[in-house]
Coordinates of C-alpha atoms and ligand atoms in Angstrom, one line a residue:
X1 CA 77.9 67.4 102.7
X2 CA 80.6 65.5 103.6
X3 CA 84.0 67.1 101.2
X4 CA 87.6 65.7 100.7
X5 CA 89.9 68.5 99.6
X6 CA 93.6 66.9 98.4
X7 CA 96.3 69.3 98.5
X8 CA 96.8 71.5 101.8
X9 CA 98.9 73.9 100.2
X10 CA 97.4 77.9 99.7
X11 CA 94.6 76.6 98.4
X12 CA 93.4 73.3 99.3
X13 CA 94.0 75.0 103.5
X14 CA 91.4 77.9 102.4
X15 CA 89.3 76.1 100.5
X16 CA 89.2 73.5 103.3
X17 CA 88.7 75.7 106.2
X18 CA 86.0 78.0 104.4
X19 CA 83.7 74.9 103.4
X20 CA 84.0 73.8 107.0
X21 CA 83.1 77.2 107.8
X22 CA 79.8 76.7 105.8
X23 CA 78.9 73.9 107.6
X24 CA 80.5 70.8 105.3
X25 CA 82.2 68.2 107.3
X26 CA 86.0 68.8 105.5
X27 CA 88.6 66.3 105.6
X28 CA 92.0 67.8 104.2
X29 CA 94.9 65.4 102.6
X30 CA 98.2 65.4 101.7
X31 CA 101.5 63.9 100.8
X32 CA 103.2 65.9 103.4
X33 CA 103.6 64.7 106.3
X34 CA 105.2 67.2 108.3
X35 CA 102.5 70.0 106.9
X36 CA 99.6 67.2 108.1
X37 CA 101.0 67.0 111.5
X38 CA 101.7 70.7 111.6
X39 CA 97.5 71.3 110.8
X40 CA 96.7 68.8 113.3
X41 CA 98.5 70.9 115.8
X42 CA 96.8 74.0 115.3
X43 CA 99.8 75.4 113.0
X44 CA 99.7 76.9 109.7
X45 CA 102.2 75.6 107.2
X46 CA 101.7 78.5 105.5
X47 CA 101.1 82.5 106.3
X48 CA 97.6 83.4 105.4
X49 CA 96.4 86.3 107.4
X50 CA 93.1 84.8 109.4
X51 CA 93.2 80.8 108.5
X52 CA 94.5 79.6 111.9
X53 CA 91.4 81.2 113.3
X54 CA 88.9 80.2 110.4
X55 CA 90.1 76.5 110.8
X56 CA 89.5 76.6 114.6
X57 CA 85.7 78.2 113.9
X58 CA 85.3 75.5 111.0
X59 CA 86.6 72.9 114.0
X60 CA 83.5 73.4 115.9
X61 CA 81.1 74.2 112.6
X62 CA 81.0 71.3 110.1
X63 CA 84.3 69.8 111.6
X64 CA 87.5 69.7 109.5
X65 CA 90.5 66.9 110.2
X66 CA 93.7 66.5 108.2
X67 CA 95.0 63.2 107.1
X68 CA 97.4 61.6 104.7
X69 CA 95.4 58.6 103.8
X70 CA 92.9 59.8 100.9
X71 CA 91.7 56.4 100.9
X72 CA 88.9 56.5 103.8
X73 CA 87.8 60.4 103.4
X74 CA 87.1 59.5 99.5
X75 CA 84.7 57.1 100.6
X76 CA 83.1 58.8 102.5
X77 CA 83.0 61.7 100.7
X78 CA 80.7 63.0 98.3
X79 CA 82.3 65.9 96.3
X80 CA 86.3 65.6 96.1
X81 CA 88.3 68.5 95.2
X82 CA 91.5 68.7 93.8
X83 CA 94.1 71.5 95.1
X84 CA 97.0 70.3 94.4
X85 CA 99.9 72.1 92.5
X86 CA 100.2 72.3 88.8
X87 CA 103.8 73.8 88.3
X88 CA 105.2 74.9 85.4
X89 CA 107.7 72.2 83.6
X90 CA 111.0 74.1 81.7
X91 CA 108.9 74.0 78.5
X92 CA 106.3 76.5 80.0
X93 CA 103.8 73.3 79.8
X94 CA 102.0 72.3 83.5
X95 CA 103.1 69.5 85.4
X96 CA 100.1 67.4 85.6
X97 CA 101.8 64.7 88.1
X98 CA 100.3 65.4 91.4
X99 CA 97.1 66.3 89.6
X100 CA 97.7 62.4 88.2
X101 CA 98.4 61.3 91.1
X102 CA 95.5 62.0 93.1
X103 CA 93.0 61.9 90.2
X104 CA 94.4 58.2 90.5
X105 CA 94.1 58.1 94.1
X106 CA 90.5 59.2 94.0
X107 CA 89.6 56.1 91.6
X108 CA 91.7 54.0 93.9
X109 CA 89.0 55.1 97.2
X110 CA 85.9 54.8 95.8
X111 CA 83.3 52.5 95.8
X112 CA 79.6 51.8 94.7
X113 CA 77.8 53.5 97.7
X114 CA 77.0 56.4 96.5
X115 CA 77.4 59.0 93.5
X116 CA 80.4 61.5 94.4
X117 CA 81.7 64.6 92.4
X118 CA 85.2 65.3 91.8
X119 CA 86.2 68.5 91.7
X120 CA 89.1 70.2 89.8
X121 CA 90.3 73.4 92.3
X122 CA 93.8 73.0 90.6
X123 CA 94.8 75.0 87.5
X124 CA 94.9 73.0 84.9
X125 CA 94.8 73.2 80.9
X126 CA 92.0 72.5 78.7
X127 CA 91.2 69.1 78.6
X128 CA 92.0 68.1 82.1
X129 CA 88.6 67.5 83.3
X130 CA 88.6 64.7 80.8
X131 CA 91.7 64.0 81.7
X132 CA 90.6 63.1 85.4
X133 CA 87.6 61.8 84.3
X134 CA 89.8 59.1 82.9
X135 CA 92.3 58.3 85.5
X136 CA 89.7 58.3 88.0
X137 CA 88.1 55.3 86.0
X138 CA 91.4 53.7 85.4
X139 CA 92.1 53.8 89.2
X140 CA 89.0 52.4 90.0
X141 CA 89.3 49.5 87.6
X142 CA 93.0 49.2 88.9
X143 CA 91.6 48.7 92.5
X144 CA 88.4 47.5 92.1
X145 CA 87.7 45.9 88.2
X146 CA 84.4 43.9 89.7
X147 CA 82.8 46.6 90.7
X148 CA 84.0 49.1 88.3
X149 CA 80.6 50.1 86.3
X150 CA 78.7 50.3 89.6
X151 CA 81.2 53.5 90.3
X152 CA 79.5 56.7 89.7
X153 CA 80.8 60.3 89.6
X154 CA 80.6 62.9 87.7
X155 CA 83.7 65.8 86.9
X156 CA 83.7 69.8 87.6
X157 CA 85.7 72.5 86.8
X158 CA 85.8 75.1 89.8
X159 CA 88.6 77.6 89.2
X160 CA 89.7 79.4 92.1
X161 CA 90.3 82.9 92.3
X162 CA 91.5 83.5 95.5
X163 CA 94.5 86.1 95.8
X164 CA 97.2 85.3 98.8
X165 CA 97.1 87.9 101.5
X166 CA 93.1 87.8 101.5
X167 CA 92.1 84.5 100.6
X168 CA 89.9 84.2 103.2
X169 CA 87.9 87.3 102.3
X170 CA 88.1 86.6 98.7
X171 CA 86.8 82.5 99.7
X172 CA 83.7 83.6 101.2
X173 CA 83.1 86.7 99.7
X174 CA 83.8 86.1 96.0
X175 CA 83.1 87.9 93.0
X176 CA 81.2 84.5 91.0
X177 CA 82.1 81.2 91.2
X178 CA 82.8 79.5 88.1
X179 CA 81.5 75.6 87.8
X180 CA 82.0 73.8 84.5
X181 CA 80.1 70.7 84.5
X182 CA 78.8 67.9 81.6
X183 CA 75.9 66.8 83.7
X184 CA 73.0 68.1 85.4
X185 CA 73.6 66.0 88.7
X186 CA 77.3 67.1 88.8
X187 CA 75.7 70.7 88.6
X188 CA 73.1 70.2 90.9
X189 CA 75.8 68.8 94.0
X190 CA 78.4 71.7 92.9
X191 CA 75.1 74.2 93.6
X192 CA 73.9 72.3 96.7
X193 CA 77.5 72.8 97.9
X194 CA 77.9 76.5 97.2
X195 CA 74.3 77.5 98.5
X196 CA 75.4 79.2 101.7
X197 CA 77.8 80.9 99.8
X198 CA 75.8 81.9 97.1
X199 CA 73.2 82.8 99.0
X200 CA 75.2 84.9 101.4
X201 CA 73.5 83.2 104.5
X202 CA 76.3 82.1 106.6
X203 CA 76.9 84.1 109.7
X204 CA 80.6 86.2 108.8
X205 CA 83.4 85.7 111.3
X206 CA 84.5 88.2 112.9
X207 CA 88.3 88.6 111.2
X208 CA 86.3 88.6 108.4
X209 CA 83.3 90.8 108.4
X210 CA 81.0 90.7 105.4
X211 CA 81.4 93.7 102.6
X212 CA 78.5 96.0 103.3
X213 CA 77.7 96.1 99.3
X214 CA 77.8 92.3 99.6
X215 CA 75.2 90.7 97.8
X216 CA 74.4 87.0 96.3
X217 CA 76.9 85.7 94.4
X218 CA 77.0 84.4 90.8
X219 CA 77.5 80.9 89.8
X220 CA 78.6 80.8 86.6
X221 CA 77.8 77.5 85.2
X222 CA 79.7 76.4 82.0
X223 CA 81.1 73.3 80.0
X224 CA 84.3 72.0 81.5
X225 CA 86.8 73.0 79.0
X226 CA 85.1 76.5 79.3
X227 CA 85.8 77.4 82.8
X228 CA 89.4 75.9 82.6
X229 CA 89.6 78.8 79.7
X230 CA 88.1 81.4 81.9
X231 CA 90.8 80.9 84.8
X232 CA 93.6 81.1 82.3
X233 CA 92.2 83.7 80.8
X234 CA 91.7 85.9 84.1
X235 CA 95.4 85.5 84.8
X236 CA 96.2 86.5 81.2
X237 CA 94.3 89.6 81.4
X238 CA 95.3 90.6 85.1
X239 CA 98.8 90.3 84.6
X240 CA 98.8 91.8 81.1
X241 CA 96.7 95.0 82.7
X242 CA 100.1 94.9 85.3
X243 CA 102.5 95.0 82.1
X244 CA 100.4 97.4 80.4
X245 CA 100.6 99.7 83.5
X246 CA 105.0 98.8 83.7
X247 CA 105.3 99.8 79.8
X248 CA 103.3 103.0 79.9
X249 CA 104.8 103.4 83.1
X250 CA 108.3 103.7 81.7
X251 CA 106.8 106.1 79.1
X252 CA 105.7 108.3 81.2
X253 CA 109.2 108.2 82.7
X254 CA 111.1 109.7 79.3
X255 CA 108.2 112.1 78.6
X256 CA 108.1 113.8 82.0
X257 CA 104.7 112.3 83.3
X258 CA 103.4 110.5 85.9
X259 CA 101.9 107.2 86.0
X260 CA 100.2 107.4 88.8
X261 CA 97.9 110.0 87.4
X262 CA 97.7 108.3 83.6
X263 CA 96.4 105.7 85.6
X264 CA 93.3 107.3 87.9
X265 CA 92.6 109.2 84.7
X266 CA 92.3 106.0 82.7
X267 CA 91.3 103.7 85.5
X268 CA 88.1 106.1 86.0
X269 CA 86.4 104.7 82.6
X270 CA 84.5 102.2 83.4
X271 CA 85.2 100.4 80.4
X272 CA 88.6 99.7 82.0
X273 CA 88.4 100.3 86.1
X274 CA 91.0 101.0 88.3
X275 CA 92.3 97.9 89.7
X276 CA 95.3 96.3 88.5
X277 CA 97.0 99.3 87.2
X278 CA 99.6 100.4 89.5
X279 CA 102.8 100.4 87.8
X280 CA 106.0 98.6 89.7
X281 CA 108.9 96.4 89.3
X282 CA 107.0 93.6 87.7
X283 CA 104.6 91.0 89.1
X284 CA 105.4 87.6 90.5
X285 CA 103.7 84.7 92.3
X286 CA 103.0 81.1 91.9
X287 CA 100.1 81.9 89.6
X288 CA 100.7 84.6 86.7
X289 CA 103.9 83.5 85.0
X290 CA 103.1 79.6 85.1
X291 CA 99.4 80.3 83.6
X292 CA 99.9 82.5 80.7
X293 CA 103.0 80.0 80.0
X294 CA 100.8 77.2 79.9
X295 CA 97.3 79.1 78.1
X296 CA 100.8 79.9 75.4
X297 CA 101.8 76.3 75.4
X298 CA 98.2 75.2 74.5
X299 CA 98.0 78.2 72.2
X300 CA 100.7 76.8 70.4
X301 CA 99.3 72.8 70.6
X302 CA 96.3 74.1 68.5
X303 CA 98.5 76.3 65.8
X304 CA 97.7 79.9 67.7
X305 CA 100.2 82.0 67.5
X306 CA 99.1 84.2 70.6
X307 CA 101.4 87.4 70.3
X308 CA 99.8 89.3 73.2
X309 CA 100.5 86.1 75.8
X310 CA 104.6 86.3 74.2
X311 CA 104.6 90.0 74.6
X312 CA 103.1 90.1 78.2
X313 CA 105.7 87.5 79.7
X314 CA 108.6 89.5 77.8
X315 CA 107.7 92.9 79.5
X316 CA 107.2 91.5 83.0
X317 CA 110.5 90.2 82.5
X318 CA 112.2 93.5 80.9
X319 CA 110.5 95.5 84.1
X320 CA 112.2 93.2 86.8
X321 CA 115.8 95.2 85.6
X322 CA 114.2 98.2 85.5
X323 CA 115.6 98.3 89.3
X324 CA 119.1 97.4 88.5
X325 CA 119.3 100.5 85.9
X326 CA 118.1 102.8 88.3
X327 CA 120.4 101.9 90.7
X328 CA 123.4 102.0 88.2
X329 CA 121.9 105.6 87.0
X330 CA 122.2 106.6 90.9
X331 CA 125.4 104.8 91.9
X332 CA 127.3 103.9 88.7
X333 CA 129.6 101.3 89.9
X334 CA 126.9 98.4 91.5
X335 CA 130.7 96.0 92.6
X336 CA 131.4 96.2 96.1
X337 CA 128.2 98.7 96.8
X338 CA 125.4 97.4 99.5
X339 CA 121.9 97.4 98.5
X340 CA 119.2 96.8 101.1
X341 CA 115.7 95.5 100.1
X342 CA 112.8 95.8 102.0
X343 CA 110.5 92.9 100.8
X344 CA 111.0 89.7 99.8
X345 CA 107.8 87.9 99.1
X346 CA 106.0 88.7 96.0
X347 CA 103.4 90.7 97.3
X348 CA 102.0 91.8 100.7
X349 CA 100.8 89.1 103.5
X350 CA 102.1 86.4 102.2
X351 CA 105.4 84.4 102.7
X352 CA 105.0 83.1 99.3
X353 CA 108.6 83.3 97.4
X354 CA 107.3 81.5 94.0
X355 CA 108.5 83.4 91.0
X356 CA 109.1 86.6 93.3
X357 CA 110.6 89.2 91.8
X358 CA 113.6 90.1 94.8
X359 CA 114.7 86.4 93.6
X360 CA 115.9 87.7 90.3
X361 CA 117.0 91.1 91.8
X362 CA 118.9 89.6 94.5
X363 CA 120.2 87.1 91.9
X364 CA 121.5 90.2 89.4
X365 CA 123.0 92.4 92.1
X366 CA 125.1 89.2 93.5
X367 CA 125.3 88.5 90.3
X368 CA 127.1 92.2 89.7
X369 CA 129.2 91.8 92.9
X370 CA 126.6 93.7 94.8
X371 CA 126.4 92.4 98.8
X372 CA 122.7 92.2 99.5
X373 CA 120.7 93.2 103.3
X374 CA 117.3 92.3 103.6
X375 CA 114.3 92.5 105.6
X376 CA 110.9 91.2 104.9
X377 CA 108.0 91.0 108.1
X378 CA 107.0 87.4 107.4
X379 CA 109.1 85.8 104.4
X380 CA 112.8 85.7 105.6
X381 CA 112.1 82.3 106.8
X382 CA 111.0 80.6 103.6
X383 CA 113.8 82.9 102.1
X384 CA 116.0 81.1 103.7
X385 CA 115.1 77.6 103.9
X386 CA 114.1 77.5 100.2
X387 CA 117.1 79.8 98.6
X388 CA 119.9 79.0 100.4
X389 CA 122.5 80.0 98.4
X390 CA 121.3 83.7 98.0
X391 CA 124.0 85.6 99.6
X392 CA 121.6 87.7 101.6
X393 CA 122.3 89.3 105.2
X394 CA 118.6 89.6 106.8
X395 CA 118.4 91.8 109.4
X396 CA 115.8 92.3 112.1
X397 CA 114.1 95.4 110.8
X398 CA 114.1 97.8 107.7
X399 CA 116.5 100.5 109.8
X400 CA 118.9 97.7 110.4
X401 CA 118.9 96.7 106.4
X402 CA 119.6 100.3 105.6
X403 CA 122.6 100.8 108.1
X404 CA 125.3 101.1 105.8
X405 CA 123.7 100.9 102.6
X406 CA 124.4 102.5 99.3
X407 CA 121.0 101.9 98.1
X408 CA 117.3 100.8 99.3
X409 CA 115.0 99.3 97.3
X410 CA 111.7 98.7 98.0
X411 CA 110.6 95.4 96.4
X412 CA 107.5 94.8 98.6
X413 CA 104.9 96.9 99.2
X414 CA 104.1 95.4 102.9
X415 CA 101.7 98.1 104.5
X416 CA 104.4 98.8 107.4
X417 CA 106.8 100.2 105.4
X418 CA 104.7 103.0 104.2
X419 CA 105.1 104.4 107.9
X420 CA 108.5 104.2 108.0
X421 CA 110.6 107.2 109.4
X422 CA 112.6 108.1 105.9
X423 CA 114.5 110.6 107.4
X424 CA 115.8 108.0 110.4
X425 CA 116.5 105.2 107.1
X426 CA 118.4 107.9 105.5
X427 CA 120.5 109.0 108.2
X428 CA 121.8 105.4 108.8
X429 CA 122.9 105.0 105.1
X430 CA 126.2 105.6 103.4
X431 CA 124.2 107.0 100.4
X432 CA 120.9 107.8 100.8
X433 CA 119.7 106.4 97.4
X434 CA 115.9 105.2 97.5
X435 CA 114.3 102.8 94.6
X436 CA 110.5 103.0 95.0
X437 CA 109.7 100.3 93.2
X438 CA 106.2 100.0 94.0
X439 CA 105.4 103.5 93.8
X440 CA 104.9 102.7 97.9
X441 CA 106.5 106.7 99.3
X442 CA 105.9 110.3 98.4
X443 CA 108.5 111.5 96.2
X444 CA 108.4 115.0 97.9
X445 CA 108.5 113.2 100.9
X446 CA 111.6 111.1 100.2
X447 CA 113.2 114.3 98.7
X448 CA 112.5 115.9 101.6
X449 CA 113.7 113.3 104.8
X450 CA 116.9 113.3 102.3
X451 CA 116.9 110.6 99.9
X452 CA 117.7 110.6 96.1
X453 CA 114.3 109.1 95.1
X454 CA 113.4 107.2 92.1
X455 CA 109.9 105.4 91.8
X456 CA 109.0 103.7 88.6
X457 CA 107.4 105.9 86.0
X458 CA 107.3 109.2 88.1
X459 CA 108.4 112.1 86.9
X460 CA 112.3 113.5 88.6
X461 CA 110.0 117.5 88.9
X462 CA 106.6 116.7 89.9
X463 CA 105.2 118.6 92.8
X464 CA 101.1 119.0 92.9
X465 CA 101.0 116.2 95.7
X466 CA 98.1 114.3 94.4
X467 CA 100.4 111.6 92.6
X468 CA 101.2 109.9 95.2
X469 CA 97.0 109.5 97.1
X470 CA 96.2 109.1 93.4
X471 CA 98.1 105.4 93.7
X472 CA 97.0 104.7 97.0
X473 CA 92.9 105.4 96.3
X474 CA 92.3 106.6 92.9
X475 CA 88.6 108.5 94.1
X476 CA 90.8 110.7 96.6
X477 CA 92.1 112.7 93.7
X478 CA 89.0 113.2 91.8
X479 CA 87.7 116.9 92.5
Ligands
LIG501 N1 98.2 80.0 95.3 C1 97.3 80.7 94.7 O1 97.1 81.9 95.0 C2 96.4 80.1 93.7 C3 95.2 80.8 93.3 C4 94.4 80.2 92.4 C5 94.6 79.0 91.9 N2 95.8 78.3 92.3 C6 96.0 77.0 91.7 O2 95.7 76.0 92.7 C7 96.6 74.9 92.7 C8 97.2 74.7 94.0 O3 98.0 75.8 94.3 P1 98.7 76.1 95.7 O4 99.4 77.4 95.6 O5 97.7 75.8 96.8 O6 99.8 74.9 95.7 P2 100.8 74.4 96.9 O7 102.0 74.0 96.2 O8 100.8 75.5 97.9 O9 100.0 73.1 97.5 C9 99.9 72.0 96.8 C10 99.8 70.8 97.8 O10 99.4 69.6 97.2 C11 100.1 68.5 97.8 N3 100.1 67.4 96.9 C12 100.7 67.2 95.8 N4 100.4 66.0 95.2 C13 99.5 65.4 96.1 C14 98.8 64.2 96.1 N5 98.9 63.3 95.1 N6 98.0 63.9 97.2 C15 97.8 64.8 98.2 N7 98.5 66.0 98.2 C16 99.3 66.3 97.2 C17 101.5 69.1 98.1 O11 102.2 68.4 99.1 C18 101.1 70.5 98.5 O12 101.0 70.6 99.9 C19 97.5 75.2 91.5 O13 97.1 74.6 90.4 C20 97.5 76.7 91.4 O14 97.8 77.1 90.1 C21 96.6 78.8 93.2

């Protein structure tokens, strides 16, 4: 099929390159010019592990080009997806103006030839696939009034659940894809579309093997306004299993337990699975804070007063300081002291800054009169193109951040770190002080190598060594 994505940012890039992948000839737009030029080129605006080699496979598959003009891949197209982003506004309430925008734009392309689908990729509240429906017709009759009822399309819902760091495996290998759809032909394209996918028959790339288990996948097919609810309502529950995991987690702190192991032994029911329950400083991203702001804001449009939603921002937020008490427990006086932290972006394998929680940390110790090192593998860069005044010192590597320091914290769990030499960090620092907070070392480890360890719900006397492989891979600990 031939498929216009709009939006080349962490999405609209994957989605793009994977469809390509499958065999669709992809054409990706956007406003940017300088990210347009940089696909065209062979580089990735952004850091995704494996999409510089998906989109030079996809090249030679279905084809995929990258242009700024959505005006001739429209019409040619016949499913249109919007990716573009959806940010929060103060109020908590999305900002629906690029997804105007291009809803506008796609009226603005299209023509009589043939019936097209557009696609909503973006997040977006309930009510938006009318929403587009609407300013797709209103573009159309802007552009083109005499030929306006011989325009057909049809509108879908396709949340994405992608994650950052493994968006390509999670692309091609996903757990269900959601469609919400009004009409059967709408259904029928979105289905026609997703059939390699679905049916698992694509050959997998080799930087991205196929999961053994791997079977079909499910297409969940559902009204419109349902499958906007669904995607909201994933986030909700993902990050509120997160909180859930922080507030228990600081619990376990006063009572002398570890959180590690209330979470394998909860994580084991199958009513409530293992994933999303390790315990930390607090999520972040682009995604979490902004959805469960807007599901609230709708919430509150329609008179529901959703207590959990209120309750789940407030702790993410509370857990964020839960670093800057540790550190004034270990080092009293936080004025003048210098704290390294190793991580930047909001997770691992990604350069993503967007609502990342060593923003606000960084912010509070400056704020305190801290002076801040850093190191992160990939997201110095964007740290420092998009925050430029956070007084930050990055250094090369995480044994230059910790010459000197009074304290290290460990905001990102990259995988890299966990093989660091502690005992070389410690010996570089003016007080060995470490602030696990991802639960990332071995407490008995970081005793040992000679640092004053604190994690984030771990007990200060624990010793049986399983707390620590319990986090990593909660079946290693079951005997
Ligand atoms: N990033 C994620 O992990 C993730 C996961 C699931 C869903 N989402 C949702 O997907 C959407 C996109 O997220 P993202 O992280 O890819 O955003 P992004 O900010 O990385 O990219 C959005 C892109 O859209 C472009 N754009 C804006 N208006 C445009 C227009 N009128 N025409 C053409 N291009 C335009 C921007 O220039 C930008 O490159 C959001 O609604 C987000 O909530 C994101």
């Amino acid at each position: 099929m031939r498929v216009t994505v709009i939006g080349t940012g962490y999405v609209g890039t994957v989605t793009g390159a994977c469809l390509a992948y499958l065999g669709h000839r992809v054409t990706c737009v956007d406003t940017d010019r300088t990210k347009i030029e940089k696909l065209r080129m062979g580089e990735m605006p952004i850091y995704e592990p494996g999409l510089k080699e998906l989109i030079e496979v996809a090249r030679e598959r279905g084809g995929i080009d990258f242009e700024t003009d959505v005006r001739p891949a429209v019409a040619q197209s016949d499913v249109i997806f919007i990716a573009v982003g959806t940010p929060p506004l103060p109020s908590g309430e999305s900002n629906l103006a690029y997804l105007e925008a291009a809803a506008r734009s796609i009226g603005g392309a299209m023509d009589g030839s043939k019936f097209r689908v557009v696609v909503n990729k973006s997040t977006v509240p309930v009510g938006c696939g009318n929403l587009v429906e609407t300013l797709v017709r209103e573009g159309v009759l802007e552009s083109r009034p005499a030929i306006a009822q011989d325009v057909h399309f049809g509108v879908a819902s396709n949340p994405e659940f992608l994650r950052e760091g493994s968006a390509i495996h999670d692309s091609l290998y996903p757990d269900r894809i959601v469609v919400g759809a009004e009409d059967s032909r709408t259904t029928n394209m979105m289905r026609e579309l997703y059939e390699p996918l679905i049916e698992q028959t694509f050959v997998d790339p080799s930087f991205a093997p196929r999961p053994r288990d791997m079977d079909k996948v499910a297409m969940v097919m559902t009204t419109l306004t349902s499958a906007e609810m669904i995607k909201y309502s994933a986030n909700a529950f993902l990050a509120l299993k997160i909180g859930f995991s922080n507030e228990i987690a600081n619990i376990c702190e006063r009572v002398g337990a570890e959180v590690t192991e209330v979470m394998t032994g909860i994580g084991l029911d199958s009513r409530i699975g293992t994933a999303f329950l390790h315990a930390g400083l607090g999520w972040g991203g682009s995604c979490f804070g902004k959805d469960v702001s807007s599901l609230l804001h709708t919430a509150s449009e329609y008179g529901v007063n959703a207590r959990i939603l209120e309750a789940s921002l407030a702790v993410n937020r509370m857990q964020r300081n839960v670093v800057i008490q540790k550190l004034q427990e270990k080092l009293y006086i936080l004025k003048g002291r210098t704290i390294a932290l190793l991580g930047l972006a909001f997770k691992p394998n990604t350069d993503d800054l967007r609502d990342a929680p060593s923003l606000q940390i960084a912010e509070k110790l400056l704020q305190m009169g801290a002076r801040l090192r850093a190191y992160d593998p990939i997201a110095m860069d964007a740290c420092r193109e998009q925050h430029p005044n956070l007084r930050i010192c990055y250094c090369n590597d995480a044994l230059s951040a910790a010459e000197h320091a009074d304290a290290l914290v460990l905001v990102t769990e990259w995988p890299e770190f966990a093989d660091l030499n502690l005992a070389n960090l410690a010996s570089r620092m003016n007080n060995a002080v470490l602030i696990d907070g991802r639960n990332l070392f071995s407490p008995e480890k970081a005793r040992a190598a000679g640092f004053e360890y604190a994690g984030v719900g771990r007990a200060n006397h624990r010793s049986n060594g399983h707390a620590h492989a319990a986090a990593q891979d909660a079946k290693s600990t079951v005997v």
